[in-house]
Amino acid sequence: MRVMVCVAFGLLCMTGSVAASSRDLTMEAVNGASDPSVASEGDVSPILIKAQVLLDRARFSPGVIDGRDGENVRNAIRAFERAHELEADGTVDEALLAKLNGTSSDPVLMSYTIAEDDVKGPFTAIPERMEDQAKLERLSYSSPEELLAEKFHMDINLLKELNPGKRFDRAGESIVVANVASPDGAKDRPKADRVEVVKNERIVRVLGKDGAVLAVYPASIGSEEKPAPTGSYTVKAVAHNPVYTYNPDYGFKGVKAKEKFEIEPGPNNPVGTVWIDLSIESYGIHGTPEPEKVGKAYSHGCVRLTNWDAEDLAGMVKKGRRSIFSTDARRPRLNRRWRNSTGRASDPRPLRCHAF
């Protein structure tokens, strides 16, 4: 996860609104936030932190939780509003907050004591060049801050803003983090019947047998050099902690190697921590080492999600399920009876991925 400079537009640009101060970002202030009119223009907003965490928990992912406005959170809000028969305007208002609060009563921020496993490493400085990455034994996290931010689906800058003066490299330190635990837990994920990759919205949408929306994730989809396909395909397998194999036939910009090479597993592997293999050769849905760029930057042709969203999706699909790439997939039926159906995660054979 590399720190990026965010450009925020503000969900509700209210006259006279002020930037959030450190006092506004206390755990109590964020957990108790209820007034959408105080969303800060161009800065971190307690009400947006709350909305993002609740959306994440409900599987309408905003991507990286950063407390700022942007395309990813607006898409997540619209998807949630459509699924719950609200006006799909992509803004935080009282109707949206009422529905979000109804999905979970748990606080959105919580205290967390840094564990020994969080700080013991090893941590690895990740070089930019893929050829240099191939020399590493593992593409581990680069720091405890990166590990903790990804563990709680957060932007590193927000993690630091919520914890002024705190150390992240010391076990036993108490910090404030996003409470992103899903109500049904990882073991009881809903069962996907169909996965839709909607190119023009830059989202992946997961549907159940009755057509109800089970999850929506922001995604980077294809590129001009290697556009994502259009059509209907099936899931062939799911690989956790995949080895990435670079094929020089694709001629990625900045990669000069003329022969194939492999990059070892880890959260900073080019395809992240999971690869969902599709029935079209060299294409898949996968994680990323740069979650803050998901939905904002194109991939090399496949579908890139944050690592945590890719892992969540991997737990909902199984071999043979359809994955539909489309410019504009048909709108799913309204989720009139919001529920979490359950299903087992598949456990297919390991595989090596050969392209983004």
mmCIF file of C-alpha atoms in Angstrom:
data_model
loop_
_atom_site.group_PDB
_atom_site.id
_atom_site.type_symbol
_atom_site.label_atom_id
_atom_site.label_comp_id
_atom_site.label_asym_id
_atom_site.label_seq_id
_atom_site.Cartn_x
_atom_site.Cartn_y
_atom_site.Cartn_z
ATOM 1 C CA MET A 1 0.000 0.000 0.000
ATOM 2 C CA ARG A 2 1.579 3.247 -1.113
ATOM 3 C CA VAL A 3 0.435 6.554 0.387
ATOM 4 C CA MET A 4 -1.349 8.724 -2.182
ATOM 5 C CA VAL A 5 -2.555 12.312 -2.222
ATOM 6 C CA CYS A 6 -6.384 12.245 -2.283
ATOM 7 C CA VAL A 7 -8.465 14.837 -4.103
ATOM 8 C CA ALA A 8 -11.807 15.097 -2.336
ATOM 9 C CA PHE A 9 -14.959 16.752 -3.599
ATOM 10 C CA GLY A 10 -17.261 16.529 -0.600
ATOM 11 C CA LEU A 11 -20.528 14.640 -0.575
ATOM 12 C CA LEU A 12 -22.367 17.628 0.774
ATOM 13 C CA CYS A 13 -20.517 20.887 0.137
ATOM 14 C CA MET A 14 -22.220 22.948 2.806
ATOM 15 C CA THR A 15 -21.568 26.675 3.035
ATOM 16 C CA GLY A 16 -19.449 27.468 6.049
ATOM 17 C CA SER A 17 -18.309 23.863 6.645
ATOM 18 C CA VAL A 18 -14.884 23.531 8.172
ATOM 19 C CA ALA A 19 -12.112 20.959 7.903
ATOM 20 C CA ALA A 20 -12.152 18.178 10.452
ATOM 21 C CA SER A 21 -9.792 18.790 13.336
ATOM 22 C CA SER A 22 -8.114 16.132 15.450
ATOM 23 C CA ARG A 23 -10.836 16.792 18.053
ATOM 24 C CA ASP A 24 -13.492 15.825 15.458
ATOM 25 C CA LEU A 25 -11.740 12.511 14.795
ATOM 26 C CA THR A 26 -11.979 11.025 18.258
ATOM 27 C CA MET A 27 -13.547 7.586 18.494
ATOM 28 C CA GLU A 28 -16.517 9.066 20.341
ATOM 29 C CA ALA A 29 -17.080 11.787 17.719
ATOM 30 C CA VAL A 30 -16.987 9.358 14.791
ATOM 31 C CA ASN A 31 -19.115 6.684 16.456
ATOM 32 C CA GLY A 32 -21.681 9.316 17.411
ATOM 33 C CA ALA A 33 -21.696 11.182 14.073
ATOM 34 C CA SER A 34 -25.249 11.605 12.822
ATOM 35 C CA ASP A 35 -25.541 14.918 10.964
ATOM 36 C CA PRO A 36 -24.789 14.588 7.217
ATOM 37 C CA SER A 37 -24.710 18.364 6.786
ATOM 38 C CA VAL A 38 -21.334 18.612 8.509
ATOM 39 C CA ALA A 39 -19.459 16.569 5.925
ATOM 40 C CA SER A 40 -16.182 18.454 5.450
ATOM 41 C CA GLU A 41 -15.278 19.720 2.023
ATOM 42 C CA GLY A 42 -11.828 18.526 0.962
ATOM 43 C CA ASP A 43 -10.922 16.919 4.267
ATOM 44 C CA VAL A 44 -11.574 13.875 6.409
ATOM 45 C CA SER A 45 -15.141 13.786 7.686
ATOM 46 C CA PRO A 46 -16.389 11.830 10.724
ATOM 47 C CA ILE A 47 -19.741 11.187 9.020
ATOM 48 C CA LEU A 48 -17.964 9.828 5.927
ATOM 49 C CA ILE A 49 -15.767 7.549 8.051
ATOM 50 C CA LYS A 50 -18.945 6.206 9.643
ATOM 51 C CA ALA A 51 -20.696 5.731 6.302
ATOM 52 C CA GLN A 52 -17.667 4.004 4.756
ATOM 53 C CA VAL A 53 -17.284 1.536 7.626
ATOM 54 C CA LEU A 54 -20.993 0.676 7.588
ATOM 55 C CA LEU A 55 -20.928 0.237 3.805
ATOM 56 C CA ASP A 56 -17.854 -1.996 4.097
ATOM 57 C CA ARG A 57 -19.591 -4.149 6.708
ATOM 58 C CA ALA A 58 -22.685 -4.476 4.525
ATOM 59 C CA ARG A 59 -20.503 -5.617 1.574
ATOM 60 C CA PHE A 60 -21.078 -2.440 -0.426
ATOM 61 C CA SER A 61 -17.385 -1.703 -0.371
ATOM 62 C CA PRO A 62 -16.045 1.867 -0.595
ATOM 63 C CA GLY A 63 -12.567 0.441 -1.159
ATOM 64 C CA VAL A 64 -10.010 2.018 1.159
ATOM 65 C CA ILE A 65 -11.677 3.692 4.151
ATOM 66 C CA ASP A 66 -10.268 7.230 4.157
ATOM 67 C CA GLY A 67 -13.133 9.438 5.385
ATOM 68 C CA ARG A 68 -13.124 11.406 2.129
ATOM 69 C CA ASP A 69 -15.546 11.767 -0.748
ATOM 70 C CA GLY A 70 -14.733 10.166 -4.091
ATOM 71 C CA GLU A 71 -16.025 7.996 -6.916
ATOM 72 C CA ASN A 72 -15.635 4.716 -5.015
ATOM 73 C CA VAL A 73 -17.726 5.742 -2.025
ATOM 74 C CA ARG A 74 -20.335 7.384 -4.259
ATOM 75 C CA ASN A 75 -20.656 4.179 -6.290
ATOM 76 C CA ALA A 76 -20.969 2.160 -3.079
ATOM 77 C CA ILE A 77 -23.675 4.501 -1.783
ATOM 78 C CA ARG A 78 -25.621 4.336 -5.066
ATOM 79 C CA ALA A 79 -25.472 0.546 -5.098
ATOM 80 C CA PHE A 80 -26.649 0.389 -1.486
ATOM 81 C CA GLU A 81 -29.442 2.895 -2.187
ATOM 82 C CA ARG A 82 -30.689 0.898 -5.195
ATOM 83 C CA ALA A 83 -30.620 -2.343 -3.200
ATOM 84 C CA HIS A 84 -32.688 -0.718 -0.438
ATOM 85 C CA GLU A 85 -35.120 1.234 -2.643
ATOM 86 C CA LEU A 86 -33.734 4.676 -1.872
ATOM 87 C CA GLU A 87 -33.087 7.487 -4.324
ATOM 88 C CA ALA A 88 -29.726 6.578 -5.857
ATOM 89 C CA ASP A 89 -28.018 9.971 -5.680
ATOM 90 C CA GLY A 90 -24.720 8.832 -4.121
ATOM 91 C CA THR A 91 -24.854 11.259 -1.206
ATOM 92 C CA VAL A 92 -24.946 10.818 2.547
ATOM 93 C CA ASP A 93 -28.340 11.901 3.834
ATOM 94 C CA GLU A 94 -30.646 10.970 6.683
ATOM 95 C CA ALA A 95 -32.417 8.224 4.725
ATOM 96 C CA LEU A 96 -29.108 6.554 3.838
ATOM 97 C CA LEU A 97 -27.809 6.774 7.403
ATOM 98 C CA ALA A 98 -31.005 5.284 8.771
ATOM 99 C CA LYS A 99 -30.674 2.267 6.462
ATOM 100 C CA LEU A 100 -26.948 1.884 7.152
ATOM 101 C CA ASN A 101 -27.457 2.107 10.910
ATOM 102 C CA GLY A 102 -30.063 -0.612 10.542
ATOM 103 C CA THR A 103 -27.515 -3.040 9.127
ATOM 104 C CA SER A 104 -25.385 -3.075 12.303
ATOM 105 C CA SER A 105 -25.483 -1.551 15.761
ATOM 106 C CA ASP A 106 -21.781 -2.067 16.496
ATOM 107 C CA PRO A 107 -19.577 1.064 16.766
ATOM 108 C CA VAL A 108 -17.695 1.943 13.578
ATOM 109 C CA LEU A 109 -14.418 2.671 15.353
ATOM 110 C CA MET A 110 -12.929 0.487 18.065
ATOM 111 C CA SER A 111 -9.805 0.136 20.176
ATOM 112 C CA TYR A 112 -7.281 -2.462 19.077
ATOM 113 C CA THR A 113 -4.186 -3.640 20.913
ATOM 114 C CA ILE A 114 -1.312 -4.208 18.510
ATOM 115 C CA ALA A 115 -0.320 -7.878 18.620
ATOM 116 C CA GLU A 116 3.122 -9.419 18.350
ATOM 117 C CA ASP A 117 2.163 -10.889 14.963
ATOM 118 C CA ASP A 118 1.451 -7.369 13.693
ATOM 119 C CA VAL A 119 4.998 -6.160 14.314
ATOM 120 C CA LYS A 120 7.280 -9.194 14.075
ATOM 121 C CA GLY A 121 7.609 -9.025 10.288
ATOM 122 C CA PRO A 122 9.595 -9.659 8.260
ATOM 123 C CA PHE A 123 8.857 -6.420 6.459
ATOM 124 C CA THR A 124 10.214 -5.794 2.980
ATOM 125 C CA ALA A 125 11.022 -2.672 0.972
ATOM 126 C CA ILE A 126 9.243 -3.299 -2.339
ATOM 127 C CA PRO A 127 11.164 -2.133 -5.442
ATOM 128 C CA GLU A 128 9.225 -0.547 -8.311
ATOM 129 C CA ARG A 129 10.656 -2.731 -11.108
ATOM 130 C CA MET A 130 9.019 -6.126 -11.488
ATOM 131 C CA GLU A 131 12.367 -7.671 -12.405
ATOM 132 C CA ASP A 132 13.697 -6.556 -9.010
ATOM 133 C CA GLN A 133 10.580 -7.861 -7.253
ATOM 134 C CA ALA A 134 11.364 -11.270 -8.748
ATOM 135 C CA LYS A 135 14.565 -11.355 -6.676
ATOM 136 C CA LEU A 136 12.660 -11.250 -3.364
ATOM 137 C CA GLU A 137 11.784 -14.353 -1.360
ATOM 138 C CA ARG A 138 8.376 -12.919 -0.468
ATOM 139 C CA LEU A 139 6.425 -9.751 -1.280
ATOM 140 C CA SER A 140 5.598 -8.979 2.354
ATOM 141 C CA TYR A 141 4.149 -5.827 3.855
ATOM 142 C CA SER A 142 6.615 -2.970 3.857
ATOM 143 C CA SER A 143 5.843 -1.806 7.421
ATOM 144 C CA PRO A 144 3.584 -2.409 10.435
ATOM 145 C CA GLU A 145 1.562 0.644 9.369
ATOM 146 C CA GLU A 146 0.821 -0.949 5.998
ATOM 147 C CA LEU A 147 -0.134 -4.254 7.636
ATOM 148 C CA LEU A 148 -2.476 -2.598 10.131
ATOM 149 C CA ALA A 149 -4.048 -0.302 7.543
ATOM 150 C CA GLU A 150 -4.834 -3.228 5.248
ATOM 151 C CA LYS A 151 -6.001 -5.409 8.139
ATOM 152 C CA PHE A 152 -8.679 -2.826 8.924
ATOM 153 C CA HIS A 153 -9.340 -1.743 5.301
ATOM 154 C CA MET A 154 -7.970 1.732 6.001
ATOM 155 C CA ASP A 155 -5.920 4.421 4.340
ATOM 156 C CA ILE A 156 -2.553 4.765 6.101
ATOM 157 C CA ASN A 157 -3.046 8.521 6.462
ATOM 158 C CA LEU A 158 -6.392 8.012 8.210
ATOM 159 C CA LEU A 159 -4.850 5.412 10.514
ATOM 160 C CA LYS A 160 -2.273 8.004 11.550
ATOM 161 C CA GLU A 161 -4.817 10.822 11.889
ATOM 162 C CA LEU A 162 -6.929 8.713 14.225
ATOM 163 C CA ASN A 163 -3.854 7.882 16.313
ATOM 164 C CA PRO A 164 -1.715 11.027 16.744
ATOM 165 C CA GLY A 165 1.522 10.305 18.572
ATOM 166 C CA LYS A 166 0.976 6.530 18.557
ATOM 167 C CA ARG A 167 3.613 3.977 17.579
ATOM 168 C CA PHE A 168 2.584 1.189 15.228
ATOM 169 C CA ASP A 169 5.703 -0.939 15.615
ATOM 170 C CA ARG A 170 5.223 -1.807 19.283
ATOM 171 C CA ALA A 171 3.129 -4.752 20.501
ATOM 172 C CA GLY A 172 0.771 -3.786 23.310
ATOM 173 C CA GLU A 173 0.086 -0.278 21.964
ATOM 174 C CA SER A 174 -3.637 0.545 21.916
ATOM 175 C CA ILE A 175 -4.844 2.237 18.742
ATOM 176 C CA VAL A 176 -8.151 3.262 17.150
ATOM 177 C CA VAL A 177 -9.144 1.377 13.981
ATOM 178 C CA ALA A 178 -12.150 0.795 11.736
ATOM 179 C CA ASN A 179 -14.431 -1.932 13.043
ATOM 180 C CA VAL A 180 -14.908 -3.700 9.717
ATOM 181 C CA ALA A 181 -15.929 -7.154 10.937
ATOM 182 C CA SER A 182 -18.870 -8.384 8.850
ATOM 183 C CA PRO A 183 -21.929 -9.341 10.926
ATOM 184 C CA ASP A 184 -22.092 -12.836 9.422
ATOM 185 C CA GLY A 185 -18.360 -13.467 9.664
ATOM 186 C CA ALA A 186 -15.985 -14.914 7.081
ATOM 187 C CA LYS A 187 -17.169 -18.477 7.633
ATOM 188 C CA ASP A 188 -20.771 -17.685 6.681
ATOM 189 C CA ARG A 189 -20.371 -15.615 3.544
ATOM 190 C CA PRO A 190 -23.348 -15.561 1.194
ATOM 191 C CA LYS A 191 -23.208 -17.840 -1.859
ATOM 192 C CA ALA A 192 -22.727 -16.128 -5.228
ATOM 193 C CA ASP A 193 -24.796 -17.250 -8.200
ATOM 194 C CA ARG A 194 -23.368 -14.729 -10.644
ATOM 195 C CA VAL A 195 -20.577 -12.143 -10.701
ATOM 196 C CA GLU A 196 -20.944 -9.097 -12.935
ATOM 197 C CA VAL A 197 -17.993 -6.919 -13.923
ATOM 198 C CA VAL A 198 -19.551 -3.591 -14.910
ATOM 199 C CA LYS A 199 -16.944 -1.687 -16.878
ATOM 200 C CA ASN A 200 -18.562 1.743 -17.114
ATOM 201 C CA GLU A 201 -19.204 1.861 -13.353
ATOM 202 C CA ARG A 202 -15.849 0.296 -12.381
ATOM 203 C CA ILE A 203 -17.502 -2.148 -10.028
ATOM 204 C CA VAL A 204 -17.849 -5.879 -9.475
ATOM 205 C CA ARG A 205 -21.367 -6.882 -8.469
ATOM 206 C CA VAL A 206 -22.211 -10.210 -6.819
ATOM 207 C CA LEU A 207 -25.751 -11.553 -7.199
ATOM 208 C CA GLY A 208 -27.601 -14.375 -5.484
ATOM 209 C CA LYS A 209 -29.948 -16.912 -7.077
ATOM 210 C CA ASP A 210 -32.919 -14.592 -6.646
ATOM 211 C CA GLY A 211 -31.057 -11.730 -8.319
ATOM 212 C CA ALA A 212 -30.565 -9.819 -5.081
ATOM 213 C CA VAL A 213 -27.286 -7.947 -4.629
ATOM 214 C CA LEU A 214 -24.982 -9.728 -2.186
ATOM 215 C CA ALA A 215 -21.923 -7.481 -2.572
ATOM 216 C CA VAL A 216 -20.498 -4.621 -4.621
ATOM 217 C CA TYR A 217 -16.768 -3.858 -4.863
ATOM 218 C CA PRO A 218 -14.872 -1.012 -6.588
ATOM 219 C CA ALA A 219 -12.568 -2.318 -9.308
ATOM 220 C CA SER A 220 -9.898 -1.334 -11.790
ATOM 221 C CA ILE A 221 -10.898 -3.015 -15.046
ATOM 222 C CA GLY A 222 -8.630 -3.428 -18.061
ATOM 223 C CA SER A 223 -6.659 -0.787 -19.917
ATOM 224 C CA GLU A 224 -6.287 0.699 -23.400
ATOM 225 C CA GLU A 225 -3.320 -1.592 -24.062
ATOM 226 C CA LYS A 226 -5.116 -4.718 -22.833
ATOM 227 C CA PRO A 227 -8.873 -4.124 -22.584
ATOM 228 C CA ALA A 228 -10.925 -6.381 -20.367
ATOM 229 C CA PRO A 229 -13.069 -8.797 -22.383
ATOM 230 C CA THR A 230 -16.812 -8.676 -22.930
ATOM 231 C CA GLY A 231 -18.837 -11.832 -22.509
ATOM 232 C CA SER A 232 -19.764 -14.575 -20.083
ATOM 233 C CA TYR A 233 -17.122 -16.821 -18.517
ATOM 234 C CA THR A 234 -16.877 -19.216 -15.621
ATOM 235 C CA VAL A 235 -14.695 -19.446 -12.528
ATOM 236 C CA LYS A 236 -12.068 -22.172 -13.004
ATOM 237 C CA ALA A 237 -10.257 -22.030 -9.675
ATOM 238 C CA VAL A 238 -9.243 -19.794 -6.773
ATOM 239 C CA ALA A 239 -5.616 -19.457 -5.669
ATOM 240 C CA HIS A 240 -4.664 -17.901 -2.338
ATOM 241 C CA ASN A 241 -1.147 -16.414 -2.090
ATOM 242 C CA PRO A 242 -0.469 -16.987 -5.790
ATOM 243 C CA VAL A 243 2.906 -16.939 -7.506
ATOM 244 C CA TYR A 244 2.828 -14.382 -10.324
ATOM 245 C CA THR A 245 4.425 -15.297 -13.660
ATOM 246 C CA TYR A 246 5.275 -12.438 -16.002
ATOM 247 C CA ASN A 247 4.866 -13.207 -19.697
ATOM 248 C CA PRO A 248 6.999 -10.897 -21.902
ATOM 249 C CA ASP A 249 4.474 -11.287 -24.751
ATOM 250 C CA TYR A 250 2.348 -8.650 -23.029
ATOM 251 C CA GLY A 251 5.134 -6.059 -23.088
ATOM 252 C CA PHE A 252 4.101 -4.153 -19.983
ATOM 253 C CA LYS A 253 5.411 -0.619 -19.853
ATOM 254 C CA GLY A 254 8.681 -0.407 -17.910
ATOM 255 C CA VAL A 255 9.368 -4.161 -17.994
ATOM 256 C CA LYS A 256 12.357 -4.943 -20.216
ATOM 257 C CA ALA A 257 12.679 -8.680 -19.565
ATOM 258 C CA LYS A 258 12.519 -10.878 -22.694
ATOM 259 C CA GLU A 259 11.931 -14.125 -20.802
ATOM 260 C CA LYS A 260 9.337 -15.240 -18.277
ATOM 261 C CA PHE A 261 10.042 -14.716 -14.601
ATOM 262 C CA GLU A 262 8.170 -15.398 -11.369
ATOM 263 C CA ILE A 263 7.347 -13.176 -8.391
ATOM 264 C CA GLU A 264 6.787 -14.883 -5.066
ATOM 265 C CA PRO A 265 3.567 -14.589 -3.018
ATOM 266 C CA GLY A 266 2.642 -11.896 -0.503
ATOM 267 C CA PRO A 267 0.289 -8.937 -0.087
ATOM 268 C CA ASN A 268 2.552 -6.822 -2.311
ATOM 269 C CA ASN A 269 2.592 -9.402 -5.111
ATOM 270 C CA PRO A 270 1.365 -7.827 -8.394
ATOM 271 C CA VAL A 271 -1.926 -9.763 -8.050
ATOM 272 C CA GLY A 272 -2.183 -9.408 -4.284
ATOM 273 C CA THR A 273 -3.243 -12.218 -1.995
ATOM 274 C CA VAL A 274 -5.780 -14.046 -4.170
ATOM 275 C CA TRP A 275 -6.360 -14.901 -7.847
ATOM 276 C CA ILE A 276 -9.787 -15.987 -9.151
ATOM 277 C CA ASP A 277 -9.044 -17.764 -12.415
ATOM 278 C CA LEU A 278 -11.566 -17.364 -15.249
ATOM 279 C CA SER A 279 -12.270 -19.518 -18.292
ATOM 280 C CA ILE A 280 -10.746 -16.962 -20.666
ATOM 281 C CA GLU A 281 -6.997 -17.505 -20.880
ATOM 282 C CA SER A 282 -4.789 -15.203 -18.764
ATOM 283 C CA TYR A 283 -7.713 -13.267 -17.256
ATOM 284 C CA GLY A 284 -8.837 -13.258 -13.658
ATOM 285 C CA ILE A 285 -10.155 -11.257 -10.729
ATOM 286 C CA HIS A 286 -7.464 -10.552 -8.162
ATOM 287 C CA GLY A 287 -6.073 -8.404 -5.373
ATOM 288 C CA THR A 288 -3.515 -5.616 -5.542
ATOM 289 C CA PRO A 289 -0.492 -4.208 -3.702
ATOM 290 C CA GLU A 290 -1.948 -0.687 -4.037
ATOM 291 C CA PRO A 291 -5.520 -0.711 -2.678
ATOM 292 C CA GLU A 292 -5.771 3.079 -2.702
ATOM 293 C CA LYS A 293 -5.600 3.012 -6.532
ATOM 294 C CA VAL A 294 -8.481 0.585 -7.035
ATOM 295 C CA GLY A 295 -11.240 2.204 -9.079
ATOM 296 C CA LYS A 296 -8.939 5.128 -9.846
ATOM 297 C CA ALA A 297 -6.296 3.513 -12.075
ATOM 298 C CA TYR A 298 -6.525 0.886 -14.797
ATOM 299 C CA SER A 299 -5.046 -2.576 -14.456
ATOM 300 C CA HIS A 300 -3.218 -4.476 -17.200
ATOM 301 C CA GLY A 301 -6.411 -6.134 -18.394
ATOM 302 C CA CYS A 302 -7.871 -8.155 -15.541
ATOM 303 C CA VAL A 303 -10.105 -7.049 -12.683
ATOM 304 C CA ARG A 304 -8.271 -5.634 -9.706
ATOM 305 C CA LEU A 305 -9.878 -5.349 -6.248
ATOM 306 C CA THR A 306 -8.443 -4.514 -2.845
ATOM 307 C CA ASN A 307 -6.953 -7.626 -1.242
ATOM 308 C CA TRP A 308 -9.712 -7.799 1.360
ATOM 309 C CA ASP A 309 -12.496 -7.475 -1.231
ATOM 310 C CA ALA A 310 -10.861 -10.090 -3.466
ATOM 311 C CA GLU A 311 -10.605 -12.465 -0.504
ATOM 312 C CA ASP A 312 -14.241 -11.828 0.395
ATOM 313 C CA LEU A 313 -15.330 -12.549 -3.175
ATOM 314 C CA ALA A 314 -13.155 -15.681 -3.297
ATOM 315 C CA GLY A 315 -15.101 -16.999 -0.323
ATOM 316 C CA MET A 316 -18.405 -16.570 -2.174
ATOM 317 C CA VAL A 317 -17.634 -18.126 -5.561
ATOM 318 C CA LYS A 318 -16.922 -21.679 -6.593
ATOM 319 C CA LYS A 319 -15.832 -23.461 -9.720
ATOM 320 C CA GLY A 320 -18.329 -23.146 -12.545
ATOM 321 C CA ARG A 321 -19.999 -19.932 -11.369
ATOM 322 C CA ARG A 322 -20.550 -17.362 -14.103
ATOM 323 C CA SER A 323 -18.572 -14.147 -14.346
ATOM 324 C CA ILE A 324 -20.037 -11.652 -16.813
ATOM 325 C CA PHE A 325 -17.952 -8.822 -18.266
ATOM 326 C CA SER A 326 -20.169 -6.092 -19.637
ATOM 327 C CA THR A 327 -20.168 -2.421 -20.540
ATOM 328 C CA ASP A 328 -23.420 -1.980 -18.655
ATOM 329 C CA ALA A 329 -24.829 -5.084 -16.953
ATOM 330 C CA ARG A 330 -28.568 -5.119 -16.479
ATOM 331 C CA ARG A 331 -29.690 -3.682 -13.183
ATOM 332 C CA PRO A 332 -30.289 -6.388 -10.568
ATOM 333 C CA ARG A 333 -33.623 -6.774 -8.875
ATOM 334 C CA LEU A 334 -34.221 -4.723 -5.748
ATOM 335 C CA ASN A 335 -33.199 -6.380 -2.542
ATOM 336 C CA ARG A 336 -36.679 -6.287 -0.976
ATOM 337 C CA ARG A 337 -35.832 -8.809 1.721
ATOM 338 C CA TRP A 338 -32.310 -7.943 2.823
ATOM 339 C CA ARG A 339 -30.693 -11.071 4.107
ATOM 340 C CA ASN A 340 -27.424 -12.974 4.158
ATOM 341 C CA SER A 341 -27.747 -16.425 2.686
ATOM 342 C CA THR A 342 -24.873 -18.714 3.580
ATOM 343 C CA GLY A 343 -22.551 -20.956 1.631
ATOM 344 C CA ARG A 344 -19.158 -22.600 1.938
ATOM 345 C CA ALA A 345 -16.043 -21.113 0.448
ATOM 346 C CA SER A 346 -14.489 -23.236 -2.250
ATOM 347 C CA ASP A 347 -11.113 -24.829 -1.745
ATOM 348 C CA PRO A 348 -9.772 -25.460 -5.258
ATOM 349 C CA ARG A 349 -6.313 -26.586 -6.220
ATOM 350 C CA PRO A 350 -3.497 -24.014 -6.117
ATOM 351 C CA LEU A 351 -2.481 -22.423 -9.391
ATOM 352 C CA ARG A 352 -0.003 -19.975 -10.742
ATOM 353 C CA CYS A 353 -1.328 -16.876 -12.454
ATOM 354 C CA HIS A 354 0.227 -15.908 -15.741
ATOM 355 C CA ALA A 355 -1.090 -12.394 -16.327
ATOM 356 C CA PHE A 356 -2.861 -9.529 -14.644
#
